[in-house]
Structure formats: C-alpha cells, structure tokens
Coordinates of C-alpha atoms in Angstrom, one line a residue:
X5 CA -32.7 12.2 14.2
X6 CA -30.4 15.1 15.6
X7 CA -32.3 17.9 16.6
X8 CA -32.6 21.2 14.9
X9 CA -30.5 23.3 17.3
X10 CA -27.4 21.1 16.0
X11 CA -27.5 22.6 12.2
X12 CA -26.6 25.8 13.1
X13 CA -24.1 26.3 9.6
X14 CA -26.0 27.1 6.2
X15 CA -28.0 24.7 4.1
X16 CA -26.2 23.9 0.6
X17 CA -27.5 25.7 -2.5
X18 CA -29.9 23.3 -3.8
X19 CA -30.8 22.9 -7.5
X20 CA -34.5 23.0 -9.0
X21 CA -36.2 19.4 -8.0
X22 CA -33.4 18.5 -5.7
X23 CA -34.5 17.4 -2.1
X24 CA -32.6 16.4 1.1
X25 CA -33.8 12.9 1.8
X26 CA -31.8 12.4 5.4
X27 CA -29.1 15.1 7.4
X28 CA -26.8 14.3 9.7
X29 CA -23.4 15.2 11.2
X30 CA -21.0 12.4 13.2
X31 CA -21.2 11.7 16.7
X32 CA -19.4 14.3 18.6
X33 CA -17.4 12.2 21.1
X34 CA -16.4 9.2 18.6
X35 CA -15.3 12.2 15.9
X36 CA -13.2 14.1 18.3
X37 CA -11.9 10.7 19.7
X38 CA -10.9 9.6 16.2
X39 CA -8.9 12.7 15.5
X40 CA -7.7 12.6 18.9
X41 CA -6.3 8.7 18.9
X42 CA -5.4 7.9 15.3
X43 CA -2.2 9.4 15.5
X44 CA -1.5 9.2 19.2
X45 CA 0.2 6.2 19.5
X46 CA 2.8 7.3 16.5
X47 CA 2.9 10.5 18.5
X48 CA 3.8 9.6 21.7
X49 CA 7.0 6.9 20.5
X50 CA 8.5 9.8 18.2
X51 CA 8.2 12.2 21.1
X52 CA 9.6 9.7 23.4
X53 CA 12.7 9.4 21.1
X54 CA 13.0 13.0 20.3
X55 CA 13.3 14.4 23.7
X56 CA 15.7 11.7 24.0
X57 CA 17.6 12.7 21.0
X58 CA 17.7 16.2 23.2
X59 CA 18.5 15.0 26.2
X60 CA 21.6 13.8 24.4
X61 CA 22.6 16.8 22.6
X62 CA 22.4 19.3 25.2
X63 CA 23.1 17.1 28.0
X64 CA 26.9 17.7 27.7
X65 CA 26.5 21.0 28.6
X66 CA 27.0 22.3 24.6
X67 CA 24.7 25.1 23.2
X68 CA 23.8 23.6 20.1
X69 CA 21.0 26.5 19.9
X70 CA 21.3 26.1 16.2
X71 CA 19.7 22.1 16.8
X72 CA 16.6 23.8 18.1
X73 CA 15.5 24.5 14.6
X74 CA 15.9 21.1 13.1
X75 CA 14.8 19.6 15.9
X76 CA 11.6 21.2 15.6
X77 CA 11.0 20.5 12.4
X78 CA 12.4 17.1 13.2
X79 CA 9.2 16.9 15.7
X80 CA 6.4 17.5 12.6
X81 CA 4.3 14.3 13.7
X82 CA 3.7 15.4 16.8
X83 CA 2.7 18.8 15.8
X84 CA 0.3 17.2 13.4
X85 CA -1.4 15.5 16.2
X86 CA -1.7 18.0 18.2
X87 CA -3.6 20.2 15.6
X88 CA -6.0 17.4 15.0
X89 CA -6.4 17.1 18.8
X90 CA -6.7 21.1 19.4
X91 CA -9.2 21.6 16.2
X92 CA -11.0 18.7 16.5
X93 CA -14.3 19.8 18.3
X94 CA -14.1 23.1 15.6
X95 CA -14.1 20.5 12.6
X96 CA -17.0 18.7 14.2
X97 CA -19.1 21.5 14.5
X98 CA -18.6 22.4 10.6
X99 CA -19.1 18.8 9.8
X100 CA -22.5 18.2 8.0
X101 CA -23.8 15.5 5.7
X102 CA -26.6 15.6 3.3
X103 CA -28.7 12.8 1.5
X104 CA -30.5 14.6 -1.6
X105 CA -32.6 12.5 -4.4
X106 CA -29.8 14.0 -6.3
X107 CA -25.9 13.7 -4.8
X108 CA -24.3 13.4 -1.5
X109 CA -22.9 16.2 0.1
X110 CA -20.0 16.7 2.8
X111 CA -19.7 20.0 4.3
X112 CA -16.5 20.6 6.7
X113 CA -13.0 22.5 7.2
X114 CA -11.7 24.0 10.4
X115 CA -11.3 28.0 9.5
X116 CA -13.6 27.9 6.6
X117 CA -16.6 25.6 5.5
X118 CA -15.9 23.4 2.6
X119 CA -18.6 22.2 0.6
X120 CA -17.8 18.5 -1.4
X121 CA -20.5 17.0 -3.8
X122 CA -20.9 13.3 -4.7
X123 CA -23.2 12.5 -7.7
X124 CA -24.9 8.9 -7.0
X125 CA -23.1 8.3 -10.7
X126 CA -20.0 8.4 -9.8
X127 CA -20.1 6.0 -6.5
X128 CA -19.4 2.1 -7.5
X129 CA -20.8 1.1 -4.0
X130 CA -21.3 2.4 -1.1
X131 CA -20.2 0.4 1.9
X132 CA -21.3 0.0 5.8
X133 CA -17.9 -0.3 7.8
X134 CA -17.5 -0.3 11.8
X135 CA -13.8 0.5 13.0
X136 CA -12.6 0.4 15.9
X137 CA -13.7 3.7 17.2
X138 CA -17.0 3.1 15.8
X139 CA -17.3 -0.2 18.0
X140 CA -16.2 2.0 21.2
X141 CA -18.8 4.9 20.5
X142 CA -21.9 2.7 19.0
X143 CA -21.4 4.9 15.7
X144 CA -20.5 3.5 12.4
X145 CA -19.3 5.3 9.0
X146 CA -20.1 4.9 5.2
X147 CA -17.2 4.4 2.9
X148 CA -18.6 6.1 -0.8
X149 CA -15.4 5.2 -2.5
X150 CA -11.8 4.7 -1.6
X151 CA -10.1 7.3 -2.9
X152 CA -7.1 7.0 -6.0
X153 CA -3.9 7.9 -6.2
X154 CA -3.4 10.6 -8.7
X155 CA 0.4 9.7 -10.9
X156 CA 0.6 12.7 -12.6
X157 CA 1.1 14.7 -10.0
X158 CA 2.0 12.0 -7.8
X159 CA -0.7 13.0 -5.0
X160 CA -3.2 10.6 -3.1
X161 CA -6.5 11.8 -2.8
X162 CA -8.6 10.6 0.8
X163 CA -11.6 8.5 -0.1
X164 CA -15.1 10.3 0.9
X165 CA -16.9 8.8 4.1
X166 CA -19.9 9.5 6.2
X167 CA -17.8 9.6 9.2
X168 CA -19.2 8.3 13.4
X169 CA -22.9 8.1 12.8
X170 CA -25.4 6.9 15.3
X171 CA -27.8 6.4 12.7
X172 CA -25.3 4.9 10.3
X173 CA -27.8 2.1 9.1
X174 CA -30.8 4.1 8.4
X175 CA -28.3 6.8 5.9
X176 CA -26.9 3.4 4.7
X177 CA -29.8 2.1 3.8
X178 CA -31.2 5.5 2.2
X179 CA -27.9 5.9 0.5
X180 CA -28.1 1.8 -0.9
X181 CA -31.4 2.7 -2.3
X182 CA -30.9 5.5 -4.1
X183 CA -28.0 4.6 -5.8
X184 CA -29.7 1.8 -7.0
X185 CA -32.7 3.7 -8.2
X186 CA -30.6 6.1 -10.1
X187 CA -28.1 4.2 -11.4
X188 CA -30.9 1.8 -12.5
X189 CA -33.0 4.7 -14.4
X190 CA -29.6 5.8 -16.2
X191 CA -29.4 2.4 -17.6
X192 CA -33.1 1.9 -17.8
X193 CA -35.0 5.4 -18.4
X194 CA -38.6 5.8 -16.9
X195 CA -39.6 7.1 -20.2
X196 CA -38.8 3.9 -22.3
X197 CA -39.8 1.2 -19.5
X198 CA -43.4 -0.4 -20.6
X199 CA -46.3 0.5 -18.9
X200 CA -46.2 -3.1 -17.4
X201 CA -42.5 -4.0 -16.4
X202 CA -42.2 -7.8 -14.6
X203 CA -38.4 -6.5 -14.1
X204 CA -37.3 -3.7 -11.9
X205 CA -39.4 -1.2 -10.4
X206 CA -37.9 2.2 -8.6
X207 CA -39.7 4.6 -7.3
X208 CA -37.3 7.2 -8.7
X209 CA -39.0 9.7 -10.9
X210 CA -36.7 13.0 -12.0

C-alpha cells in the first residue's frame, strides 16, 4: 500500500454511498521509463536521418535559412519524445487511481489535473497484462477496455489502463470482483433474488 505522503493532489468528489475500495498511483520509475522508452527508438533513427538530411543541405556552403523552418517541423517526432521524456515525472505525480464500490477513476494531465470516470457498466472485462516495461520494473497494468475508433470524426480514442502498478494483482482482483458483483445485481437485483438463492451470491448491496 503506498503511503499517505504520496496522495498529496485532492480526493475526487464522491457521491452519497460511494466508497474508495483500493488507491493507487503507478510505479514512479517503470512510468517515467515507459514515457521515456516507447518512442525512443523511433526518435533516435528519424533524428539520425534528419541531421543527415542537414548535413547535406547546408554542407555545400548554401544558406538555405529558409529550410530551417521545415526542417523543424520536419523533426515533430523527436519533439514529441522529448516532451514525454521532460514531463514525465510531472504526469506521474498527478497520476492517481481510484477503486470505488461505484466506478473507476483516473486522475492525471501535466499542467492541469484531469479527472476520467469509468462506471463498472460500461467495462466488458477487465484484463491483467504485463509488457515489457512491466517485466523490467516488477509492475504490471490493467487494461479496462481498448479504446474505439470514432468514424465520424475520424479520431481514435486511447483505451483506459491502470498503468505500472506494484500491486497490480491485488487492484485486479478488486476490480474482477466488483464488476462481477455489479454487473451481476443489474441483471439479477437484490430486491427480487429469494431469500434462499442456490445460484449466485454477491456481497454487493447499493
């Protein structure tokens, strides 16, 4: 369990009833390292090439100052990299995840904090997966769904994850559970289950 010390933003705005069941926030290094190493690789070959592109273009002794421009803009991955790398430990501080008996919520950003809620209704399955980064740092992350691609508007939206957690199997497990008890009670409500039930049995009660 992280200690107190380490939830330093606010607490969501809880509604009447609602309880946090299990907190946590990802592991610092194996976060940082993620946003540090996913694109590095991709980085470091389009830089390579780039500066070679450069080296050409001003190496015959033209000023092309007007190439400076383009080539920046030419250079956007590595620029995106390099954010991720430079904000990386800010993001992890404002990165906070909550279990309630109601939803799950995702609290992060860089400048600002953004607040994301996930209602156990709307999750099909919820799924333990260890990457590679996961593997190196002893963490591992919970996919909640896998995001969709939106054609109207012809946008992808990210999937939601619990992202690098040391405790990834004790959340998964809470997570597992809860879904199943309220997804069960929407399909089977406490009210109208018999008083002696040989099927299911949660412990859920709203």
């Amino acid at each position: 369990m992280y200690e107190e010390d380490r939830y330093s933003q606010r607490n969501p705005a809880l509604a009447a009833g609602e309880a946090i069941l299990w907190r946590g926030k990802p592991k610092k290094s194996a976060f940082i390292a993620g946003r540090s190493l996913t694109l590095m690789p991709f980085a470091v070959i389009w830089l390579v090439l780039d500066l070679g592109l450069i080296s050409n273009i001003f190496g015959g002794g033209d000023m092309l100052w007007f190439m400076i421009p383009f080539m920046a803009l030419h250079m956007m991955p590595v620029w995106i990299w390099l954010g991720n790398t430079l904000t990386a430990a800010k993001r992890w501080k404002n990165t906070q995840y909550y279990v309630t008996n109601r939803r799950i919520i995702i609290q992060g950003g860089f400048l600002a904090v953004n607040e994301n809620s996930l209602f156990y209704k709307d999750i099909p399955n919820a799924q333990l997966q260890i990457g590679l980064i996961d593997k190196i740092f002893g963490t591992g992350s919970i996919v909640l769904d896998n995001g969709y691609y939106d054609r109207s508007n012809r946008r992808s939206h990210p999937g939601t994850k619990l992202e690098n957690l040391e405790d990834a199997q004790n959340a998964y497990s809470r997570i597992q559970q809860t879904i199943l008890d309220i997804q069960t009670d929407i399909e089977y409500p406490n009210a109208y289950r018999p008083e002696h039930n040989p099927g299911y049995n949660t412990d859920y009660r709203p």
